[in-house]
Coordinates of C-alpha atoms and ligand atoms in Angstrom, one line a residue:
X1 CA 7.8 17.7 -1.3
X2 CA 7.3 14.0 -1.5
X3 CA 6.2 13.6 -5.4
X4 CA 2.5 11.6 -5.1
X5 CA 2.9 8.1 -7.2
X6 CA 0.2 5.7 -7.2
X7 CA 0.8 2.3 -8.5
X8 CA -2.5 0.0 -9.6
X9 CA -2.4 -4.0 -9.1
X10 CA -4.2 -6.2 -11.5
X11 CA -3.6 -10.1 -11.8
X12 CA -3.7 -11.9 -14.9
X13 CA -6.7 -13.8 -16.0
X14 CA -7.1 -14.0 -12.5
X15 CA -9.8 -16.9 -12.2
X16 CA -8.6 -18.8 -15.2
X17 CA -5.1 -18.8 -13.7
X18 CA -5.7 -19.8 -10.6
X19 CA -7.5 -23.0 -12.2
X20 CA -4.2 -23.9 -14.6
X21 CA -2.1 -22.7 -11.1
X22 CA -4.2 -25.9 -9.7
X23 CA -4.8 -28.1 -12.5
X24 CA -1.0 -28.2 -14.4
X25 CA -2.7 -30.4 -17.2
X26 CA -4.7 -27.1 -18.4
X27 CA -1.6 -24.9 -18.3
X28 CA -1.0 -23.7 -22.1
X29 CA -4.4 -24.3 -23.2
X30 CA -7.6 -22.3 -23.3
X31 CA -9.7 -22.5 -19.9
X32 CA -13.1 -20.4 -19.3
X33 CA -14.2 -19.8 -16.1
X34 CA -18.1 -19.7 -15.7
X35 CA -20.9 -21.8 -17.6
X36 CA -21.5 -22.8 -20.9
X37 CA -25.1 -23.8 -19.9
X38 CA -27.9 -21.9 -21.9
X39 CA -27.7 -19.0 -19.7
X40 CA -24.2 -18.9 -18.4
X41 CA -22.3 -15.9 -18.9
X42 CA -17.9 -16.1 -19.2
X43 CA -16.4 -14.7 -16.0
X44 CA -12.4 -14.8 -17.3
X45 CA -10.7 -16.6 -20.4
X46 CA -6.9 -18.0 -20.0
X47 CA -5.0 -16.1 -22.4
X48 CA -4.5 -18.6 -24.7
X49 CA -8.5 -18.7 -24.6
X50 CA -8.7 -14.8 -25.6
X51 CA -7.2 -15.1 -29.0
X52 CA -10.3 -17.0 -30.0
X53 CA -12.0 -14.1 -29.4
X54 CA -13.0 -15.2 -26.1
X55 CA -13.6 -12.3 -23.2
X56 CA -15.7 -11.8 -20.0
X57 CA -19.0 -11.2 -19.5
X58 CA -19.7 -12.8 -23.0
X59 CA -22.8 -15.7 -23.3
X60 CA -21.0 -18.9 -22.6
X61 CA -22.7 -20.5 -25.5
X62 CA -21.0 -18.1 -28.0
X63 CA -17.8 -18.8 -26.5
X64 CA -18.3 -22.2 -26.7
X65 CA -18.7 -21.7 -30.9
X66 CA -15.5 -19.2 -30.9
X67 CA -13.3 -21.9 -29.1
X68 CA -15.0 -25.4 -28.8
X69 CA -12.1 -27.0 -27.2
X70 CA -11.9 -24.8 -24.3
X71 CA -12.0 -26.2 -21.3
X72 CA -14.8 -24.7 -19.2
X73 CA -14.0 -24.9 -15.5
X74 CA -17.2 -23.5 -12.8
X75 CA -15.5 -20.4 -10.4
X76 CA -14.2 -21.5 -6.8
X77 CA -15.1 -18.3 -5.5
X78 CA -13.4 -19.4 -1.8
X79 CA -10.1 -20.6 -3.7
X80 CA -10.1 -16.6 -5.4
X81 CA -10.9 -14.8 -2.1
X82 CA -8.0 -16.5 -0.3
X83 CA -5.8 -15.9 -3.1
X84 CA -6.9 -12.0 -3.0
X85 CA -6.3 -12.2 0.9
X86 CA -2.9 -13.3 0.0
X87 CA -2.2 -10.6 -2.3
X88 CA -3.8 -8.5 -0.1
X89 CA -1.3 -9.3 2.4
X90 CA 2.0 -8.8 0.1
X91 CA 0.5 -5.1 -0.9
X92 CA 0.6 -4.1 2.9
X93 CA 4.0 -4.6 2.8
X94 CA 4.8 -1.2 0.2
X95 CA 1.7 0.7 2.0
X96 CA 0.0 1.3 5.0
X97 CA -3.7 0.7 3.8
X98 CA -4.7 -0.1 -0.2
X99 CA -8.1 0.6 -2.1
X100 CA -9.6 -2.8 -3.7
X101 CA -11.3 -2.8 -6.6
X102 CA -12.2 -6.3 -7.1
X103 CA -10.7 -9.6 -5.7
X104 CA -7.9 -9.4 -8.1
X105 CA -7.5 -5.4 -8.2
X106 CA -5.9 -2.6 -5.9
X107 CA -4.9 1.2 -5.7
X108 CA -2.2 1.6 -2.9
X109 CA 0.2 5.3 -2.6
X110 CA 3.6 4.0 -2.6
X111 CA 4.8 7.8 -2.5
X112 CA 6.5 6.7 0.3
X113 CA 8.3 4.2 -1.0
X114 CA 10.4 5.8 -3.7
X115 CA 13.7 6.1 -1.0
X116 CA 13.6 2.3 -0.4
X117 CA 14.2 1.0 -4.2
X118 CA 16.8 2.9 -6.4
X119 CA 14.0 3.2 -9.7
X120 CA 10.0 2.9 -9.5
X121 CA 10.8 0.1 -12.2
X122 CA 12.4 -2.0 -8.8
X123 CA 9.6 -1.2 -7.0
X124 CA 7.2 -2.6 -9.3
X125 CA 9.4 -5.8 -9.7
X126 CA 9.6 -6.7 -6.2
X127 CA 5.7 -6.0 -6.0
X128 CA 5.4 -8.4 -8.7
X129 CA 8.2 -11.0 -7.4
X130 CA 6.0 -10.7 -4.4
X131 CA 2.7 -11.8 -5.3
X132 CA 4.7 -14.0 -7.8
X133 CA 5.9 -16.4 -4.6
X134 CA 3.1 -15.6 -2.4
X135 CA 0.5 -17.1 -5.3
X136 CA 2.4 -18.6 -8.2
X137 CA 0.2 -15.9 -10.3
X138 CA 1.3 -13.0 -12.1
X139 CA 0.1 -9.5 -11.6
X140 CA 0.4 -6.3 -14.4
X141 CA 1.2 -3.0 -12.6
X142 CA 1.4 0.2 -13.8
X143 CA 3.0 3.1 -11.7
X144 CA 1.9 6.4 -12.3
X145 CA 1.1 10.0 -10.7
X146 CA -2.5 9.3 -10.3
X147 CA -5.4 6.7 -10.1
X148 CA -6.6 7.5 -13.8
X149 CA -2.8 6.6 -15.4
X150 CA -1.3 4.1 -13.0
X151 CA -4.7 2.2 -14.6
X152 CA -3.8 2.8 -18.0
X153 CA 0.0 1.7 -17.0
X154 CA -1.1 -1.7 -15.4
X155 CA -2.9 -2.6 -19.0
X156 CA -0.3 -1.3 -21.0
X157 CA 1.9 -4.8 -21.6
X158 CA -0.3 -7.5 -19.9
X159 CA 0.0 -10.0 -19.0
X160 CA 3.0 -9.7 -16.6
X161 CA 3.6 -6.3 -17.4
X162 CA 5.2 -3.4 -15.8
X163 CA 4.8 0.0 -17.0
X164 CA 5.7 3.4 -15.2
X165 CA 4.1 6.8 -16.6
X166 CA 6.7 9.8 -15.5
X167 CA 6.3 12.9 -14.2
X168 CA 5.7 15.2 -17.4
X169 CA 5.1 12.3 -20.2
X170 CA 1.6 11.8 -19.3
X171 CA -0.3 13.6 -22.0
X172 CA 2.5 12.8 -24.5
X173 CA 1.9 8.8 -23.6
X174 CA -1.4 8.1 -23.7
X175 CA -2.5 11.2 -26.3
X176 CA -2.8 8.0 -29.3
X177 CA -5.3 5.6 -27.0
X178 CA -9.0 6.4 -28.3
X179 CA -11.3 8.4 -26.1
X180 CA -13.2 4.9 -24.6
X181 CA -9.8 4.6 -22.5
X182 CA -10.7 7.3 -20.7
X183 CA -12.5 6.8 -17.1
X184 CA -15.9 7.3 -17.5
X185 CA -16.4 7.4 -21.0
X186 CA -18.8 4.5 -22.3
X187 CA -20.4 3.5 -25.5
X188 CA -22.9 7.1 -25.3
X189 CA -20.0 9.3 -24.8
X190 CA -17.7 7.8 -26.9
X191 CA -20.5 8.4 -29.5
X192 CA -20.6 11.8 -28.8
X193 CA -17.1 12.3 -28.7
X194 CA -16.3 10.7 -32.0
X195 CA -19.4 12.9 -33.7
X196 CA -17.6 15.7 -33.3
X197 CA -13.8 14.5 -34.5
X198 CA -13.1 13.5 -31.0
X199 CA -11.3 10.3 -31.6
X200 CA -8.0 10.1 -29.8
X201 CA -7.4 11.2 -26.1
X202 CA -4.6 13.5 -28.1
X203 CA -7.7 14.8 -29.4
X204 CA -9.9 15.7 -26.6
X205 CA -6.6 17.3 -24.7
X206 CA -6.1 19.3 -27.8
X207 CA -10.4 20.3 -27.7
X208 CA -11.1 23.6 -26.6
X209 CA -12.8 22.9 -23.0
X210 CA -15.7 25.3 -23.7
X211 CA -16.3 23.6 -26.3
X212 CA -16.2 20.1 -24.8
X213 CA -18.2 21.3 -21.5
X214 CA -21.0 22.7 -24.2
X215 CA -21.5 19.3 -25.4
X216 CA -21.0 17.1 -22.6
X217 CA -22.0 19.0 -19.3
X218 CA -19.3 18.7 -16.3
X219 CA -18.0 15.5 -17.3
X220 CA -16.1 17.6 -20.4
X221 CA -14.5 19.7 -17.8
X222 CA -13.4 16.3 -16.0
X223 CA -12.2 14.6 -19.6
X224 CA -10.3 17.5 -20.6
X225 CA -8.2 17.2 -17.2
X226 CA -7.7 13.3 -17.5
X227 CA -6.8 13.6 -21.4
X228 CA -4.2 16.0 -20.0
X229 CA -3.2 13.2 -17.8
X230 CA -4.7 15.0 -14.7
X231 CA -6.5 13.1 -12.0
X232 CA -6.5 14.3 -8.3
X233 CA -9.0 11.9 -7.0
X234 CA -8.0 10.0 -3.4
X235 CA -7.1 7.1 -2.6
X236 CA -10.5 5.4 -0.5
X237 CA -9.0 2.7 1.6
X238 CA -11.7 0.1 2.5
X239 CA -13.0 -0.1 5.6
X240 CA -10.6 -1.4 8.2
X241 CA -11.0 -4.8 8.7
X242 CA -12.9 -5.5 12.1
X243 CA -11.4 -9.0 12.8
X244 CA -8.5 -11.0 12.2
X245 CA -8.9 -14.8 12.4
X246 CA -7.1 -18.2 11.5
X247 CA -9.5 -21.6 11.5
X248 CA -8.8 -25.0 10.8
X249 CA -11.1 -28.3 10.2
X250 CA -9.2 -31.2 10.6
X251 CA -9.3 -34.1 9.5
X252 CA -8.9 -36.8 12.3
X253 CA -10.8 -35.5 15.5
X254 CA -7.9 -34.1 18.3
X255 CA -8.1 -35.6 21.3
X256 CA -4.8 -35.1 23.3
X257 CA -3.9 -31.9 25.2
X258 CA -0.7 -31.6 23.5
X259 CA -2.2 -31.7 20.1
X260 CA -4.5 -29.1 20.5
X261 CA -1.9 -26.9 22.5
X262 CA -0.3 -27.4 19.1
X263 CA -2.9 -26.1 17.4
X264 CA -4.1 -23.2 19.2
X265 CA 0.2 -22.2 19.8
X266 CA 0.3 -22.0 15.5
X267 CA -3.0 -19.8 15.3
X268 CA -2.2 -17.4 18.0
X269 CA 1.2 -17.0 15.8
X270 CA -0.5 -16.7 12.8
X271 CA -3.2 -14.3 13.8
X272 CA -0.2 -12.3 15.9
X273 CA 1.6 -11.7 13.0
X274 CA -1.2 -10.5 10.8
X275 CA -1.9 -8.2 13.5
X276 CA 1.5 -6.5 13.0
X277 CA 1.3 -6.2 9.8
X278 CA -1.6 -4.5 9.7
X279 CA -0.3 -2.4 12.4
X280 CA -3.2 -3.0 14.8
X281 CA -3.5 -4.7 17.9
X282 CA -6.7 -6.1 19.5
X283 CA -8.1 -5.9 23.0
X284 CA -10.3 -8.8 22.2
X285 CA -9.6 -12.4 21.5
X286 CA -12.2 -15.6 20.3
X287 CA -11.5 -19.2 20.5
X288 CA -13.9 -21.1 18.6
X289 CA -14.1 -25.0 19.2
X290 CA -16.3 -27.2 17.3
X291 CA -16.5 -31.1 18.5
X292 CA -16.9 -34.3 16.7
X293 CA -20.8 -33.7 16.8
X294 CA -20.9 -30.1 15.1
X295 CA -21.7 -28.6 18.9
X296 CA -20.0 -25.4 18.1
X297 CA -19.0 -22.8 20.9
X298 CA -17.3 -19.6 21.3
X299 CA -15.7 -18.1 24.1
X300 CA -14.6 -14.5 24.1
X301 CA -12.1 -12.4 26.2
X302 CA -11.4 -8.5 26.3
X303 CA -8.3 -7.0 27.9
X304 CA -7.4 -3.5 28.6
X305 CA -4.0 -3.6 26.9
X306 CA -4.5 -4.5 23.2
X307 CA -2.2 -7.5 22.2
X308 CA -0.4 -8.4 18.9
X309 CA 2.3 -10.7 20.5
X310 CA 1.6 -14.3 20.1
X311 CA 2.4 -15.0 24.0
X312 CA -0.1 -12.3 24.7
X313 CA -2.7 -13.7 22.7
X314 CA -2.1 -17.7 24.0
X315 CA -2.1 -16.8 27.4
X316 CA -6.2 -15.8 27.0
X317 CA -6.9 -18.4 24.8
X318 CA -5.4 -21.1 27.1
X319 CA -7.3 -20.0 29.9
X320 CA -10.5 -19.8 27.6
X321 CA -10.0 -23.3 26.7
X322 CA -9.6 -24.3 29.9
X323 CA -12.8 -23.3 31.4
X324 CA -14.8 -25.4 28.7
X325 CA -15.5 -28.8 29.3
X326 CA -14.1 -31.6 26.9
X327 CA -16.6 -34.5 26.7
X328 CA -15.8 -35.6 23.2
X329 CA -13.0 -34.7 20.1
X330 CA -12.4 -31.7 18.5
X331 CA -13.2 -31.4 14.9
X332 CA -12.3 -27.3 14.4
X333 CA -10.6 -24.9 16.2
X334 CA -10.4 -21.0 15.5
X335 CA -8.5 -18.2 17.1
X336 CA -10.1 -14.7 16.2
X337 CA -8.7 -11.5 17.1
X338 CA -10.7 -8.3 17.1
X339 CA -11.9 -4.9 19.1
X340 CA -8.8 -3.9 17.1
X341 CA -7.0 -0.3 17.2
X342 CA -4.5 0.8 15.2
X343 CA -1.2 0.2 16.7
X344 CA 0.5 3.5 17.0
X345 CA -2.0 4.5 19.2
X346 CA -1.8 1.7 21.6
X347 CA 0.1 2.4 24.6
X348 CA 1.9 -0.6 26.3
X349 CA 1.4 -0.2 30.0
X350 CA 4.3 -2.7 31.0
X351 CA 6.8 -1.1 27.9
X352 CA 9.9 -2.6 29.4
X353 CA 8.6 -5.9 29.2
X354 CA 7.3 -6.2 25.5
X355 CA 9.8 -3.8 23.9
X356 CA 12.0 -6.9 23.6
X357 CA 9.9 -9.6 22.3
X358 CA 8.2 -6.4 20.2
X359 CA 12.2 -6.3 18.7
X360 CA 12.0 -10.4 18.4
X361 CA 9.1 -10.8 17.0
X362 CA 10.0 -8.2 14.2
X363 CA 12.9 -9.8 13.2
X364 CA 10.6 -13.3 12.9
X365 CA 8.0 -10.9 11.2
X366 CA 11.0 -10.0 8.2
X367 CA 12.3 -13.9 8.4
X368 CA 8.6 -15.0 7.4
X369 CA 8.1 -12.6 4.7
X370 CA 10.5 -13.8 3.2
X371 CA 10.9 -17.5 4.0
X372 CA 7.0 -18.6 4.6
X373 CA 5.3 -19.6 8.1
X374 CA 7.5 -21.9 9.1
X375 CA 10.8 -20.8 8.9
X376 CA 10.7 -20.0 12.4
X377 CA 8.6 -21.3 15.1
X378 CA 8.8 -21.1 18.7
X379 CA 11.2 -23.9 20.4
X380 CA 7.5 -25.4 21.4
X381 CA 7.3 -26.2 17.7
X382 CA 10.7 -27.0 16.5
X383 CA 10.9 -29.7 19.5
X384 CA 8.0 -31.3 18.0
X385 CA 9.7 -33.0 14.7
X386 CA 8.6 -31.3 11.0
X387 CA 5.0 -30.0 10.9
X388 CA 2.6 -31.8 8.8
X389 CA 1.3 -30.3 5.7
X390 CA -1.1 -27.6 6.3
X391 CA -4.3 -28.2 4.5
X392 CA -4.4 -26.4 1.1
X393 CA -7.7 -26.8 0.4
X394 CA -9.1 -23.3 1.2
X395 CA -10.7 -24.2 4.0
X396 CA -7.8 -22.9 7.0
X397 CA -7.0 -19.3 7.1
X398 CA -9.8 -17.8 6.8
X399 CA -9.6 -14.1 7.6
X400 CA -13.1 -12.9 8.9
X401 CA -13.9 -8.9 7.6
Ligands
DCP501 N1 -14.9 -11.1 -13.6 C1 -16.2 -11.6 -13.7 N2 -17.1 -11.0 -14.6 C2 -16.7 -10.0 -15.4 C3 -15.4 -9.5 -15.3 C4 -14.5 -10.1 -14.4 O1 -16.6 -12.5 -13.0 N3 -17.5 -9.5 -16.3 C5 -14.0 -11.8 -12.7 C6 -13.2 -12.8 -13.3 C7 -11.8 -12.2 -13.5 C8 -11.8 -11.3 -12.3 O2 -13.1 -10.8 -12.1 O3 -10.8 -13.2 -13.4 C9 -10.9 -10.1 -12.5 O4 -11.3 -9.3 -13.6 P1 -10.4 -8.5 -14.6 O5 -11.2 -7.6 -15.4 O6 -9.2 -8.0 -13.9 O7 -10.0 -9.7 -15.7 P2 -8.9 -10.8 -15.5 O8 -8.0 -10.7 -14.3 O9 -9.6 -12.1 -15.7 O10 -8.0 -10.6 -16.8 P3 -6.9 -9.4 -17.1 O11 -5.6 -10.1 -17.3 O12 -7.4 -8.7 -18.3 O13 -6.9 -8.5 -15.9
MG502 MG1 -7.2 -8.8 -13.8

């Protein structure tokens, strides 16, 4: 039997190092996300900003007294939900399907990963490599058998940390951490732990659970199992997303054919390729167009046979785009994929046919992990001359839930 191991994701100072990621001058120095106005609370503190005594949720006046020369810095909620969408994307690449916790926090089973790295230490490098390049950030993972310790394990040496909990070492490892480590247990039950000796998770595992379920109800019965390191609660993927969709505001209006065929070629390859790696296909595709005076429209097409192919995908936009009438320039355009179903059950009616370019555009699938977007374009794009800079301000890319 495949031995279950769950490894937890959780980035580092997220907000507050995505701010020195974009601002290089506050790199080293204490930054705090959130408002030192009268009310404002602290979202995140850099690191450097903690060991003034600096930590979330805290009134952003106090932290202001702890650590006057911080630099306080208002949350770009967009920047940190594309950032999570990238990480999110790296994680699908060791697992079929993750739980998220937060923007900057995930649960995925990599029991079926174990074959593919020769230690669960490699594994959690290359995780971490991973989101590394993706996002310039770091992430702290901890491996473990369960959801309760791979948490633990991904606190254990942040920031940048890696930490893997064993088979049989669990109770041994985290026996010295006080009861408040365990899940569940806030400042009421710590209390009522502690009142009666309770101080260590050691402690509670050593407790007689009569005892324990006297004092505290069912919740002893469930801290007696975690102090023992024991946790068999499920993974609860998220919902499956219902659309996949790539958008981009530009900045002079487009006017020529070939520019916009451009355009709508890249997002059908974009959105194509997050459809295979997500494993689903869709049966419907969206192209949105939105012209120099804001007049927005949308024009939809389903198809029996669920695409995930970028020629598959272009071939209904093109006609879509074709049918609307073009009185002016184009200030946005957006290709949306959805009705999606998971791939394996998707049945290719012409098999032949697409079991080639399915082979192609796997290997162009592996090259852009690895190398970015545009290591390899279609001959369309290459005959073009070298892309321009795609716009990094948050505003492309978005990936509609
Ligand atoms: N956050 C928030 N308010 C809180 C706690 C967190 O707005 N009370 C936001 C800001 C954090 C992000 O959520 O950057 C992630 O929360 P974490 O608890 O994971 O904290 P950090 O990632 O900031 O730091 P750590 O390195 O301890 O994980
Ligand atoms: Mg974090």
């Amino acid at each position: 039997m495949v031995r279950r191991w769950i490894m937890h994701v959780d980035m580092d100072a997220f907000y507050a190092s995505v701010e020195q990621r974009d601002h290089p001058e506050w790199r080293g120095k204490p930054v705090i996300v959130g408002s030192a106005s009268p009310r404002g609370v602290v979202a995140t503190a850099s690191y450097e900003a903690r060991r003034y005594g600096v930590h979330s949720a805290m009134p952003g006046r106090r932290a202001r007294e702890r650590c006057p020369e911080a630099i306080f810095v208002r949350p770009r909620m967009d920047v940190y939900r594309a950032v999570s969408a990238q990480i999110h994307e790296v994680l699908l690449h060791y697992a079929p399907e993750f739980e998220p916790l937060s923007l900057d926090e995930a649960f995925l089973d990599v029991s079926g990963m174990g074959g593919h790295y020769p230690t669960l230490q490699a594994l959690g490098r290359a995780v971490k490599a991973e989101i590394l390049a993706a996002t310039e950030l770091t992430a702290s993972v901890g491996i473990a058998p369960n959801k309760f310790l791979a948490k633990l394990a991904s606190d254990w040496h942040k920031p940048d940390g890696l930490t893997v909990i064993g088979y049989g070492e669990e109770a041994a490892r985290i026996a010295p951490l006080p009861v408040r480590r365990l899940w569940g247990v806030g400042p009421k039950t710590q209390a009522a732990l502690e009142a009666r000796g309770w101080r260590t998770i050691g402690d509670v595992a050593a407790a007689d659970p009569e005892e324990l379920a006297a004092h505290l109800g069912a919740q002893g019965r469930v801290l007696y199992e975690l102090a023992h390191g024991r946790d068999n609660r499920p993974l609860t993927p998220h919902e499956p997303r219902k659309s996949i969709g790539e958008e981009e505001t530009f900045a002079c209006d487009l006017t020529t054919a070939d520019e916009i065929r451009t355009v709508l070629l890249r997002q059908c390859d974009t959105v194509a390729y997050r459809l295979r790696r997500h494993h689903v296909r869709a049966r419907t595709v969206t192209l949105k167009v939105r012209f120099a005076s804001f007049r927005t429209l949308t024009r939809s097409k389903t198809v029996t046979e669920p695409m995930d192919l970028d020629r598959e995908l272009y071939s209904e936009v093109e006609k879509l785009y074709n049918q609307i009438s073009k009185t002016e320039g184009i200030r946005l355009l957006g290709v949306t994929a959805s009705s999606l179903v998971p791939a394996v059950d998707a049945v290719r009616l012409f098999a032949d046919e697409s079991e080639r370019e399915q082979q192609v555009a796997a290997v162009r699938d592996r090259l852009r992990d690895k190398y970015g977007a545009d290591v390899l374009r279609r001959g369309y794009w290459l005959e073009e001359g070298p892309e321009e800079e795609e716009d990094t301000d948050g505003q492309s890319g978005t990936d509609v839930e």
